[in-house]
Tab-separated table of C-alpha atoms and ligand atoms in Angstrom:
chain	number	residue	atom	x	y	z
S	19	MET	CA	-44.372	100.613	-41.858
S	20	GLU	CA	-41.213	98.674	-42.693
S	21	ASN	CA	-40.103	96.147	-40.125
S	22	LYS	CA	-37.338	94.198	-41.822
S	23	TYR	CA	-34.140	94.476	-39.870
S	24	SER	CA	-30.907	92.753	-40.785
S	25	LEU	CA	-28.419	91.611	-38.177
S	26	ALA	CA	-26.035	94.304	-39.420
S	27	SER	CA	-28.597	97.103	-39.165
S	28	LEU	CA	-29.326	96.049	-35.575
S	29	GLY	CA	-25.669	95.852	-34.640
S	30	ILE	CA	-25.978	92.152	-33.764
S	31	TYR	CA	-22.895	89.991	-34.149
S	32	GLN	CA	-22.866	87.844	-37.302
S	33	ASN	CA	-20.842	84.752	-36.597
S	34	GLN	CA	-19.037	83.372	-39.678
S	35	THR	CA	-17.245	80.445	-38.031
S	36	GLU	CA	-18.797	77.224	-39.309
S	37	LEU	CA	-20.342	75.189	-36.529
S	38	ARG	CA	-21.969	71.791	-36.233
S	39	ILE	CA	-24.098	70.474	-33.384
S	40	ASP	CA	-22.077	68.046	-31.334
S	41	ASN	CA	-24.411	67.354	-28.438
S	42	ILE	CA	-27.580	68.631	-26.766
S	43	LYS	CA	-28.583	68.036	-23.214
S	44	ILE	CA	-31.763	69.336	-21.609
S	45	HIS	CA	-31.411	69.809	-17.857
S	46	LYS	CA	-34.792	69.751	-16.137
S	47	LYS	CA	-34.979	71.219	-12.638
S	48	GLU	CA	-37.907	71.558	-10.319
S	49	MET	CA	-37.185	74.634	-8.251
S	50	GLU	CA	-38.936	75.746	-5.091
S	51	LEU	CA	-39.894	79.413	-4.833
S	52	PHE	CA	-38.725	81.284	-1.752
S	53	SER	CA	-42.253	82.516	-1.220
S	54	PRO	CA	-45.376	81.668	-3.223
S	55	PHE	CA	-46.371	84.208	-5.851
S	56	GLU	CA	-49.941	85.075	-6.740
S	57	THR	CA	-51.234	86.728	-9.891
S	58	SER	CA	-54.710	87.020	-11.389
S	59	PHE	CA	-54.224	83.550	-12.852
S	60	GLY	CA	-53.078	81.600	-9.852
S	61	ARG	CA	-50.747	81.005	-6.951
S	62	PHE	CA	-47.728	78.719	-7.139
S	63	ASP	CA	-44.766	77.684	-5.028
S	64	ARG	CA	-42.580	75.636	-7.373
S	65	LEU	CA	-41.631	75.867	-11.024
S	66	ILE	CA	-39.873	73.595	-13.486
S	67	ARG	CA	-37.037	75.233	-15.387
S	68	PHE	CA	-35.301	73.673	-18.396
S	69	PHE	CA	-31.708	74.491	-19.252
S	70	PRO	CA	-30.771	73.444	-22.785
S	71	GLU	CA	-27.033	72.871	-23.012
S	72	ILE	CA	-25.719	72.742	-26.579
S	73	THR	CA	-22.197	71.784	-27.608
S	74	PHE	CA	-21.010	72.915	-31.045
S	75	SER	CA	-17.845	71.892	-32.824
S	76	THR	CA	-15.824	73.961	-35.287
S	77	ASN	CA	-14.044	72.663	-38.404
S	78	SER	CA	-10.812	72.557	-36.442
S	79	GLY	CA	-12.406	70.312	-33.842
S	80	LYS	CA	-12.763	72.917	-31.111
S	81	LYS	CA	-15.830	72.402	-28.934
S	82	ILE	CA	-17.855	75.155	-27.327
S	83	THR	CA	-20.854	74.793	-25.051
S	84	GLY	CA	-23.618	77.254	-24.251
S	85	ILE	CA	-26.584	77.175	-21.890
S	86	GLY	CA	-29.990	78.816	-22.136
S	87	GLU	CA	-33.107	78.800	-19.998
S	88	CYS	CA	-36.759	77.976	-20.662
S	89	SER	CA	-39.049	79.432	-18.022
S	90	PRO	CA	-42.670	78.247	-18.428
S	91	LEU	CA	-45.379	78.436	-15.799
S	92	ASN	CA	-46.629	75.042	-14.586
S	93	LEU	CA	-49.992	75.416	-16.255
S	94	PRO	CA	-51.169	77.195	-19.426
S	95	GLN	CA	-52.443	80.284	-17.584
S	96	TYR	CA	-50.334	83.148	-18.876
S	97	ASP	CA	-50.506	81.783	-22.425
S	98	TYR	CA	-50.939	78.298	-23.925
S	99	GLN	CA	-47.479	77.169	-22.854
S	100	CYS	CA	-46.720	75.122	-19.745
S	101	SER	CA	-43.890	72.933	-18.481
S	102	ARG	CA	-45.204	69.883	-20.308
S	103	SER	CA	-45.598	71.698	-23.636
S	104	VAL	CA	-42.088	73.113	-23.331
S	105	GLU	CA	-40.663	69.660	-22.648
S	106	THR	CA	-42.382	68.294	-25.755
S	107	ILE	CA	-41.258	71.146	-27.998
S	108	LEU	CA	-37.688	70.889	-26.713
S	109	GLU	CA	-37.716	67.289	-27.969
S	110	TYR	CA	-38.802	68.430	-31.439
S	111	ILE	CA	-36.192	71.185	-31.544
S	112	THR	CA	-33.458	68.853	-30.301
S	113	THR	CA	-34.297	66.276	-32.971
S	114	SER	CA	-34.271	68.968	-35.665
S	115	LEU	CA	-30.940	70.363	-34.536
S	116	LYS	CA	-29.384	66.899	-34.371
S	117	THR	CA	-30.608	65.725	-37.771
S	118	ASP	CA	-30.281	68.928	-39.811
S	119	LYS	CA	-27.146	68.833	-41.925
S	120	ASN	CA	-26.872	72.570	-42.560
S	121	ILE	CA	-23.856	74.350	-41.219
S	122	ILE	CA	-24.533	76.901	-38.502
S	123	THR	CA	-22.998	80.353	-38.646
S	124	ASP	CA	-25.065	83.418	-37.723
S	125	VAL	CA	-28.230	83.332	-35.609
S	126	ASN	CA	-30.478	83.171	-38.673
S	127	SER	CA	-28.826	79.942	-39.819
S	128	PHE	CA	-29.492	78.503	-36.360
S	129	ILE	CA	-33.107	79.672	-35.964
S	130	ASN	CA	-33.921	78.480	-39.508
S	131	ILE	CA	-33.493	74.892	-38.352
S	132	TYR	CA	-36.445	75.035	-35.952
S	133	LYS	CA	-38.548	77.832	-37.377
S	134	TRP	CA	-40.912	75.230	-38.896
S	135	ILE	CA	-42.372	75.002	-35.355
S	136	THR	CA	-45.168	77.538	-34.938
S	137	GLY	CA	-45.402	79.405	-31.649
S	138	HIS	CA	-43.830	77.870	-28.528
S	139	SER	CA	-41.701	80.891	-27.787
S	140	VAL	CA	-40.511	79.729	-24.353
S	141	ALA	CA	-38.738	76.642	-25.687
S	142	LYS	CA	-37.270	78.586	-28.630
S	143	ALA	CA	-35.880	81.366	-26.412
S	144	GLY	CA	-33.996	78.880	-24.224
S	145	ILE	CA	-32.505	77.178	-27.280
S	146	GLU	CA	-31.439	80.499	-28.798
S	147	GLY	CA	-29.933	81.490	-25.459
S	148	ALA	CA	-27.648	78.445	-25.611
S	149	TYR	CA	-26.515	79.515	-29.097
S	150	TRP	CA	-25.581	83.026	-27.912
S	151	ASP	CA	-23.737	81.776	-24.859
S	152	ALA	CA	-21.736	79.404	-27.077
S	153	ILE	CA	-20.887	82.112	-29.632
S	154	ALA	CA	-19.765	84.340	-26.775
S	155	GLN	CA	-17.463	81.531	-25.566
S	156	LEU	CA	-16.083	81.184	-29.099
S	157	LYS	CA	-15.337	84.898	-29.378
S	158	GLU	CA	-14.431	85.273	-25.706
S	159	VAL	CA	-16.797	88.200	-25.127
S	160	PRO	CA	-19.833	88.838	-22.897
S	161	VAL	CA	-23.152	88.194	-24.652
S	162	TYR	CA	-24.317	91.818	-24.424
S	163	LYS	CA	-21.574	92.764	-26.902
S	164	LEU	CA	-22.964	90.243	-29.422
S	165	PHE	CA	-26.424	91.747	-28.862
S	166	GLY	CA	-25.146	95.247	-29.606
S	167	GLY	CA	-25.794	96.338	-26.034
S	168	THR	CA	-24.102	99.442	-24.699
S	169	ARG	CA	-25.364	99.983	-21.160
S	170	LYS	CA	-23.016	99.022	-18.340
S	171	THR	CA	-25.879	98.876	-15.835
S	172	VAL	CA	-29.613	98.396	-16.289
S	173	MET	CA	-32.433	99.720	-14.118
S	174	ALA	CA	-34.106	97.048	-12.038
S	175	GLY	CA	-37.603	96.987	-10.630
S	176	THR	CA	-39.629	94.343	-8.848
S	177	SER	CA	-43.012	92.707	-9.359
S	178	ILE	CA	-45.246	92.457	-6.276
S	179	GLY	CA	-47.848	89.687	-6.253
S	180	LEU	CA	-51.460	89.925	-5.104
S	181	GLU	CA	-52.027	89.564	-1.371
S	182	GLU	CA	-55.144	89.088	0.751
S	183	THR	CA	-54.686	92.351	2.610
S	184	VAL	CA	-53.516	95.863	1.894
S	185	ASP	CA	-51.140	95.551	4.842
S	186	ALA	CA	-49.408	92.567	3.286
S	187	VAL	CA	-48.901	94.434	0.015
S	188	MET	CA	-47.678	97.520	1.875
S	189	LYS	CA	-45.092	95.436	3.707
S	190	LYS	CA	-43.749	94.160	0.380
S	191	ALA	CA	-43.747	97.640	-1.143
S	192	GLU	CA	-41.852	99.022	1.869
S	193	ILE	CA	-39.186	96.334	1.684
S	194	ALA	CA	-38.798	96.869	-2.056
S	195	ILE	CA	-38.580	100.648	-1.861
S	196	GLU	CA	-36.755	101.200	1.416
S	197	GLU	CA	-34.548	98.149	1.846
S	198	ILE	CA	-33.914	96.783	-1.636
S	199	LYS	CA	-34.123	100.293	-3.115
S	200	VAL	CA	-35.567	99.123	-6.421
S	201	ALA	CA	-35.872	101.562	-9.322
S	202	ARG	CA	-39.638	101.009	-9.509
S	203	ILE	CA	-42.365	98.712	-8.254
S	204	LYS	CA	-45.042	96.890	-10.204
S	205	LEU	CA	-48.158	95.612	-8.466
S	206	LYS	CA	-50.314	92.797	-9.765
S	207	VAL	CA	-53.999	93.815	-9.808
S	208	LYS	CA	-57.317	92.281	-10.766
S	209	PRO	CA	-60.948	93.428	-10.484
S	210	GLY	CA	-61.778	93.848	-6.795
S	211	LYS	CA	-58.125	93.879	-5.791
S	212	ASP	CA	-57.034	97.111	-7.314
S	213	ILE	CA	-57.951	100.664	-6.218
S	214	LYS	CA	-57.570	100.231	-2.475
S	215	TYR	CA	-54.140	98.647	-2.899
S	216	ILE	CA	-53.009	101.301	-5.377
S	217	GLU	CA	-54.341	104.072	-3.125
S	218	ALA	CA	-52.439	102.769	-0.098
S	219	ILE	CA	-49.157	102.632	-1.988
S	220	ARG	CA	-49.657	106.095	-3.487
S	221	LYS	CA	-50.571	107.571	-0.110
S	222	LYS	CA	-47.276	106.481	1.366
S	223	TYR	CA	-45.185	106.976	-1.789
S	224	PRO	CA	-46.764	109.801	-3.831
S	225	GLU	CA	-43.924	110.061	-6.369
S	226	PHE	CA	-42.187	106.680	-6.420
S	227	PRO	CA	-42.142	105.054	-9.896
S	228	PHE	CA	-45.104	102.699	-9.722
S	229	GLN	CA	-47.018	100.656	-12.310
S	230	VAL	CA	-49.632	97.907	-12.280
S	231	ASP	CA	-50.013	94.615	-14.168
S	232	ALA	CA	-53.469	93.079	-14.636
S	233	ASN	CA	-52.499	89.963	-16.607
S	234	ALA	CA	-55.570	90.190	-18.827
S	235	SER	CA	-58.068	90.220	-15.945
S	236	TYR	CA	-60.305	93.145	-16.991
S	237	ASP	CA	-63.114	92.989	-19.537
S	238	LEU	CA	-62.634	95.885	-21.957
S	239	PHE	CA	-66.368	95.861	-22.774
S	240	HIS	CA	-67.624	95.861	-19.193
S	241	ASN	CA	-68.596	99.341	-18.022
S	242	ASN	CA	-67.595	98.762	-14.417
S	243	HIS	CA	-64.197	97.497	-15.452
S	244	LEU	CA	-63.698	100.436	-17.804
S	245	ALA	CA	-64.641	102.818	-15.004
S	246	ILE	CA	-62.069	101.241	-12.689
S	247	LEU	CA	-59.360	101.464	-15.333
S	248	LYS	CA	-60.244	105.135	-15.865
S	249	GLU	CA	-59.941	105.682	-12.116
S	250	PHE	CA	-56.355	104.398	-12.312
S	251	ASP	CA	-55.621	107.726	-14.022
S	252	ASN	CA	-55.854	109.421	-10.611
S	253	TYR	CA	-52.791	107.653	-9.231
S	254	ASN	CA	-49.920	108.846	-11.367
S	255	LEU	CA	-49.051	105.343	-12.589
S	256	LEU	CA	-46.238	104.802	-15.078
S	257	MET	CA	-48.450	102.388	-17.011
S	258	ILE	CA	-51.236	99.821	-16.837
S	259	GLU	CA	-49.913	96.511	-18.097
S	260	GLN	CA	-52.159	94.189	-20.117
S	261	PRO	CA	-55.589	95.008	-18.681
S	262	GLY	CA	-57.514	93.110	-21.397
S	263	ASN	CA	-57.333	89.718	-23.074
S	264	ASN	CA	-54.161	88.344	-24.614
S	265	GLU	CA	-55.559	88.432	-28.163
S	266	ASP	CA	-57.215	91.826	-27.943
S	267	PHE	CA	-54.727	94.557	-28.587
S	268	ILE	CA	-57.046	96.113	-31.160
S	269	ASP	CA	-59.581	96.544	-28.353
S	270	HIS	CA	-56.910	97.921	-26.010
S	271	SER	CA	-56.130	100.650	-28.532
S	272	LYS	CA	-59.761	101.711	-29.010
S	273	GLN	CA	-61.472	101.037	-25.695
S	274	LEU	CA	-58.815	102.683	-23.564
S	275	ALA	CA	-58.044	105.639	-25.834
S	276	SER	CA	-59.512	108.083	-23.291
S	277	LEU	CA	-57.125	107.040	-20.514
S	278	ASN	CA	-54.163	109.290	-19.793
S	279	THR	CA	-52.060	106.506	-18.296
S	280	PRO	CA	-50.037	104.646	-20.940
S	281	ILE	CA	-51.125	101.098	-21.754
S	282	CYS	CA	-48.369	98.504	-21.686
S	283	LEU	CA	-48.830	95.366	-23.762
S	284	ASP	CA	-47.323	92.131	-22.486
S	285	GLU	CA	-49.329	88.988	-23.382
S	286	SER	CA	-50.599	90.552	-26.644
S	287	ILE	CA	-47.234	90.990	-28.352
S	288	LEU	CA	-45.727	87.728	-29.572
S	289	ASN	CA	-43.555	88.966	-32.457
S	290	ILE	CA	-42.471	92.060	-34.377
S	291	ASN	CA	-45.574	92.025	-36.575
S	292	HIS	CA	-47.784	92.371	-33.531
S	293	ALA	CA	-45.623	95.266	-32.350
S	294	ARG	CA	-45.919	96.965	-35.749
S	295	GLN	CA	-49.693	96.463	-35.803
S	296	ALA	CA	-50.036	97.832	-32.254
S	297	ILE	CA	-48.022	100.908	-33.202
S	298	GLU	CA	-50.261	101.506	-36.227
S	299	LEU	CA	-53.355	101.194	-34.035
S	300	TRP	CA	-52.057	103.622	-31.419
S	301	ILE	CA	-51.208	106.094	-34.168
S	302	GLN	CA	-54.778	105.822	-35.407
S	303	TYR	CA	-56.761	105.705	-32.170
S	304	SER	CA	-54.533	107.078	-29.440
S	305	ASP	CA	-50.944	108.253	-29.446
S	306	THR	CA	-47.709	106.245	-29.472
S	307	SER	CA	-46.598	108.110	-26.339
S	308	ARG	CA	-49.388	106.175	-24.568
S	309	LEU	CA	-48.188	102.771	-25.744
S	310	ILE	CA	-45.460	100.844	-23.946
S	311	ILE	CA	-44.299	97.315	-24.709
S	312	ASN	CA	-42.968	94.848	-22.171
S	313	ILE	CA	-40.533	92.721	-24.180
S	314	LYS	CA	-39.824	89.288	-22.733
S	315	PRO	CA	-37.489	87.148	-24.814
S	316	PRO	CA	-39.376	83.963	-23.732
S	317	ARG	CA	-42.669	85.446	-24.963
S	318	VAL	CA	-41.377	86.519	-28.370
S	319	GLY	CA	-39.303	83.410	-29.126
S	320	GLY	CA	-35.831	84.682	-28.376
S	321	TYR	CA	-33.323	87.495	-28.124
S	322	PHE	CA	-33.084	88.326	-31.838
S	323	GLU	CA	-36.849	88.888	-32.065
S	324	ALA	CA	-36.731	90.872	-28.798
S	325	ILE	CA	-34.046	93.176	-30.223
S	326	LYS	CA	-36.016	93.677	-33.454
S	327	ILE	CA	-39.101	94.701	-31.453
S	328	ALA	CA	-37.057	97.053	-29.283
S	329	LYS	CA	-35.648	98.739	-32.397
S	330	LEU	CA	-39.029	99.138	-34.087
S	331	CYS	CA	-40.555	100.592	-30.919
S	332	SER	CA	-37.696	102.983	-30.399
S	333	GLU	CA	-38.003	104.257	-33.970
S	334	ASN	CA	-41.680	104.977	-33.320
S	335	GLY	CA	-41.489	106.646	-29.932
S	336	VAL	CA	-42.802	103.613	-28.034
S	337	LYS	CA	-40.967	102.955	-24.787
S	338	VAL	CA	-39.967	99.392	-23.948
S	339	TRP	CA	-38.715	97.445	-20.965
S	340	CYS	CA	-37.869	93.840	-20.235
S	341	GLY	CA	-40.288	91.780	-18.166
S	342	GLY	CA	-39.636	88.496	-16.425
S	343	MET	CA	-41.076	85.001	-16.213
S	344	TYR	CA	-39.682	83.988	-12.801
S	345	GLU	CA	-36.449	82.966	-14.428
S	346	SER	CA	-33.584	81.544	-12.425
S	347	ALA	CA	-30.414	83.640	-12.108
S	348	LEU	CA	-29.372	82.448	-15.570
S	349	GLY	CA	-32.519	83.567	-17.386
S	350	LYS	CA	-32.612	86.856	-15.446
S	351	THR	CA	-29.014	87.507	-16.429
S	352	ALA	CA	-29.855	86.830	-20.068
S	353	ASN	CA	-32.626	89.453	-19.776
S	354	VAL	CA	-30.074	91.884	-18.354
S	355	HIS	CA	-27.805	91.374	-21.396
S	356	PHE	CA	-30.759	92.142	-23.672
S	357	SER	CA	-31.657	95.202	-21.560
S	358	SER	CA	-28.178	96.556	-22.177
S	359	ARG	CA	-29.495	97.676	-25.600
S	360	GLU	CA	-30.065	101.431	-25.648
S	361	GLU	CA	-33.697	101.017	-26.825
S	362	VAL	CA	-34.656	99.475	-23.462
S	363	VAL	CA	-35.417	102.657	-21.551
S	364	LEU	CA	-37.600	101.666	-18.575
S	365	PRO	CA	-36.713	99.515	-15.526
S	366	GLY	CA	-37.173	95.751	-15.991
S	367	ASP	CA	-38.573	93.054	-13.698
S	368	HIS	CA	-35.115	91.863	-12.807
S	369	ILE	CA	-35.158	91.444	-9.055
S	370	SER	CA	-37.350	90.001	-6.354
S	371	GLN	CA	-38.001	90.528	-2.669
S	372	ALA	CA	-35.994	87.572	-1.608
S	373	PRO	CA	-34.225	85.243	-4.006
S	374	TYR	CA	-36.929	83.807	-6.218
S	375	PHE	CA	-35.816	80.271	-5.552
S	376	LYS	CA	-34.730	78.573	-2.335
S	377	LYS	CA	-31.778	77.175	-4.266
S	378	ASP	CA	-30.833	78.854	-7.514
S	379	ILE	CA	-28.589	77.333	-10.175
S	380	ALA	CA	-26.175	80.272	-10.130
S	381	ASP	CA	-25.435	83.590	-8.438
S	382	ALA	CA	-27.580	86.558	-9.401
S	383	PRO	CA	-25.730	89.429	-11.130
S	384	LYS	CA	-24.448	92.242	-8.939
S	385	TYR	CA	-27.211	94.637	-7.867
S	386	MET	CA	-27.026	97.998	-6.137
S	387	ASN	CA	-29.579	100.757	-5.541
S	388	GLY	CA	-31.948	99.942	-8.377
S	389	GLU	CA	-29.287	98.965	-10.877
S	390	ILE	CA	-27.864	95.678	-12.072
S	391	PHE	CA	-24.364	95.546	-13.469
S	392	VAL	CA	-24.311	93.953	-16.903
S	393	PRO	CA	-21.815	91.071	-16.537
S	394	THR	CA	-18.543	91.622	-18.387
S	395	ASP	CA	-17.211	88.056	-18.136
S	396	ILE	CA	-17.318	85.724	-21.128
S	397	GLY	CA	-20.773	84.339	-22.077
S	398	TRP	CA	-23.641	85.224	-19.767
S	399	GLY	CA	-21.090	85.855	-17.068
S	400	VAL	CA	-23.089	84.046	-14.374
S	401	LYS	CA	-21.043	82.881	-11.440
S	402	ASN	CA	-21.083	79.512	-9.664
S	403	ILE	CA	-23.408	77.812	-12.092
S	404	ASP	CA	-24.303	74.378	-10.781
S	405	LEU	CA	-26.744	72.149	-12.579
S	406	LYS	CA	-25.873	69.045	-10.587
S	407	HIS	CA	-26.987	69.807	-7.063
S	408	ILE	CA	-30.343	71.502	-7.592
W	19	OSB	O1	-47.108	89.265	-16.428
W	19	OSB	O2	-45.149	89.996	-16.178
W	19	OSB	C1	-45.963	89.078	-16.061
W	19	OSB	C2	-44.294	86.149	-14.307
W	19	OSB	C3	-44.775	85.095	-15.044
W	19	OSB	C4	-45.658	85.332	-16.055
W	19	OSB	C5	-46.085	86.632	-16.327
W	19	OSB	C6	-45.570	87.699	-15.611
W	19	OSB	C7	-44.708	87.448	-14.541
W	19	OSB	C8	-44.197	88.485	-13.658
W	19	OSB	C9	-42.958	88.154	-12.893
W	19	OSB	O3	-44.759	89.519	-13.452
W	19	OSB	C10	-41.881	89.092	-13.125
W	19	OSB	C11	-40.538	88.532	-12.742
W	19	OSB	O4	-40.080	87.496	-13.283
W	19	OSB	O5	-39.892	89.157	-11.900
W	20	MG	MG1	-47.154	91.183	-17.374
């Protein structure tokens, strides 16, 4: 299966204006969550977000500045990355960008400067985000146009964390469905905190678009766990997200082949090669209609890689959507620009019950009845961005 996509074949803007790095500033903000969030790997109430701000200069001396976001968890629980690893890698990338003498034009010429760093997708995505915002300023267009996006609005769902009681989860589901009117809900589950929660939601909302996310908490070789996952089939779920270990998408394809509910890979897919390999496995052991991929730019190292994966999936009948990493309004907006691509066909994790953070660095994009309006202003189009007072 071929997976080599050029910028042109993806409809991504190829900047030809010659640029040099003028300055890089990394803004580090510790942000307090509005309410603590719990998943199978922990509960937290504050997160550090990094906002790389890169100023480029053109041959004629014009300066343009773009901002991106890096959104790690505090500890290496979701994957190996954490706020301290991201801070370290941002130093390496910054040094590379400042010392490299190559001229920057299209996104490949930019990524090439730091592609010697293996892994560390969260830091890379924030750096690439700053590039795109700057190019959008240069061309005076919204970023989604550079990405080849076409949607004017994107469908927005919400992620509901684990709670001690079914009542507490039901309260959150009710607010999401009846007050916020999200396009779909996603519930975090783990062994022992699964069926009774799912059953309660389905009893009250038999048809509402509903999916679950296990964050790698089930053992795909444990009979009890397999039996529980099979039982999920009774609840008309859109998908089961990442039931097994991060590294084990081969096992996901084989061990869960008898489930009717599609399996969504999140943690397992770090680049386009993983996506291609997963597709080949589902062709062999299951069916591509039962594979879904959650594409998060911070998990795959940036927006260009995210678009490549979306294209490959779309060409192979695999549905994709855009997940979140508790980004601030800036990172969420960047995800919305990516989701404007036509290949992104399912609702993303773009909104939360209350604002995620007590004080955000910018306004969230306009939201109404399960849809977010893709900003049409220049750059990311976020309003009231303030990196000084947070
Ligand atoms: O598994 O999708 C996940 C947040 C951090 C790390 C992993 C995940 C999540 C979420 C939050 O589910 C989704 C959001 O940002 O709204
Ligand atoms: Mg997930």
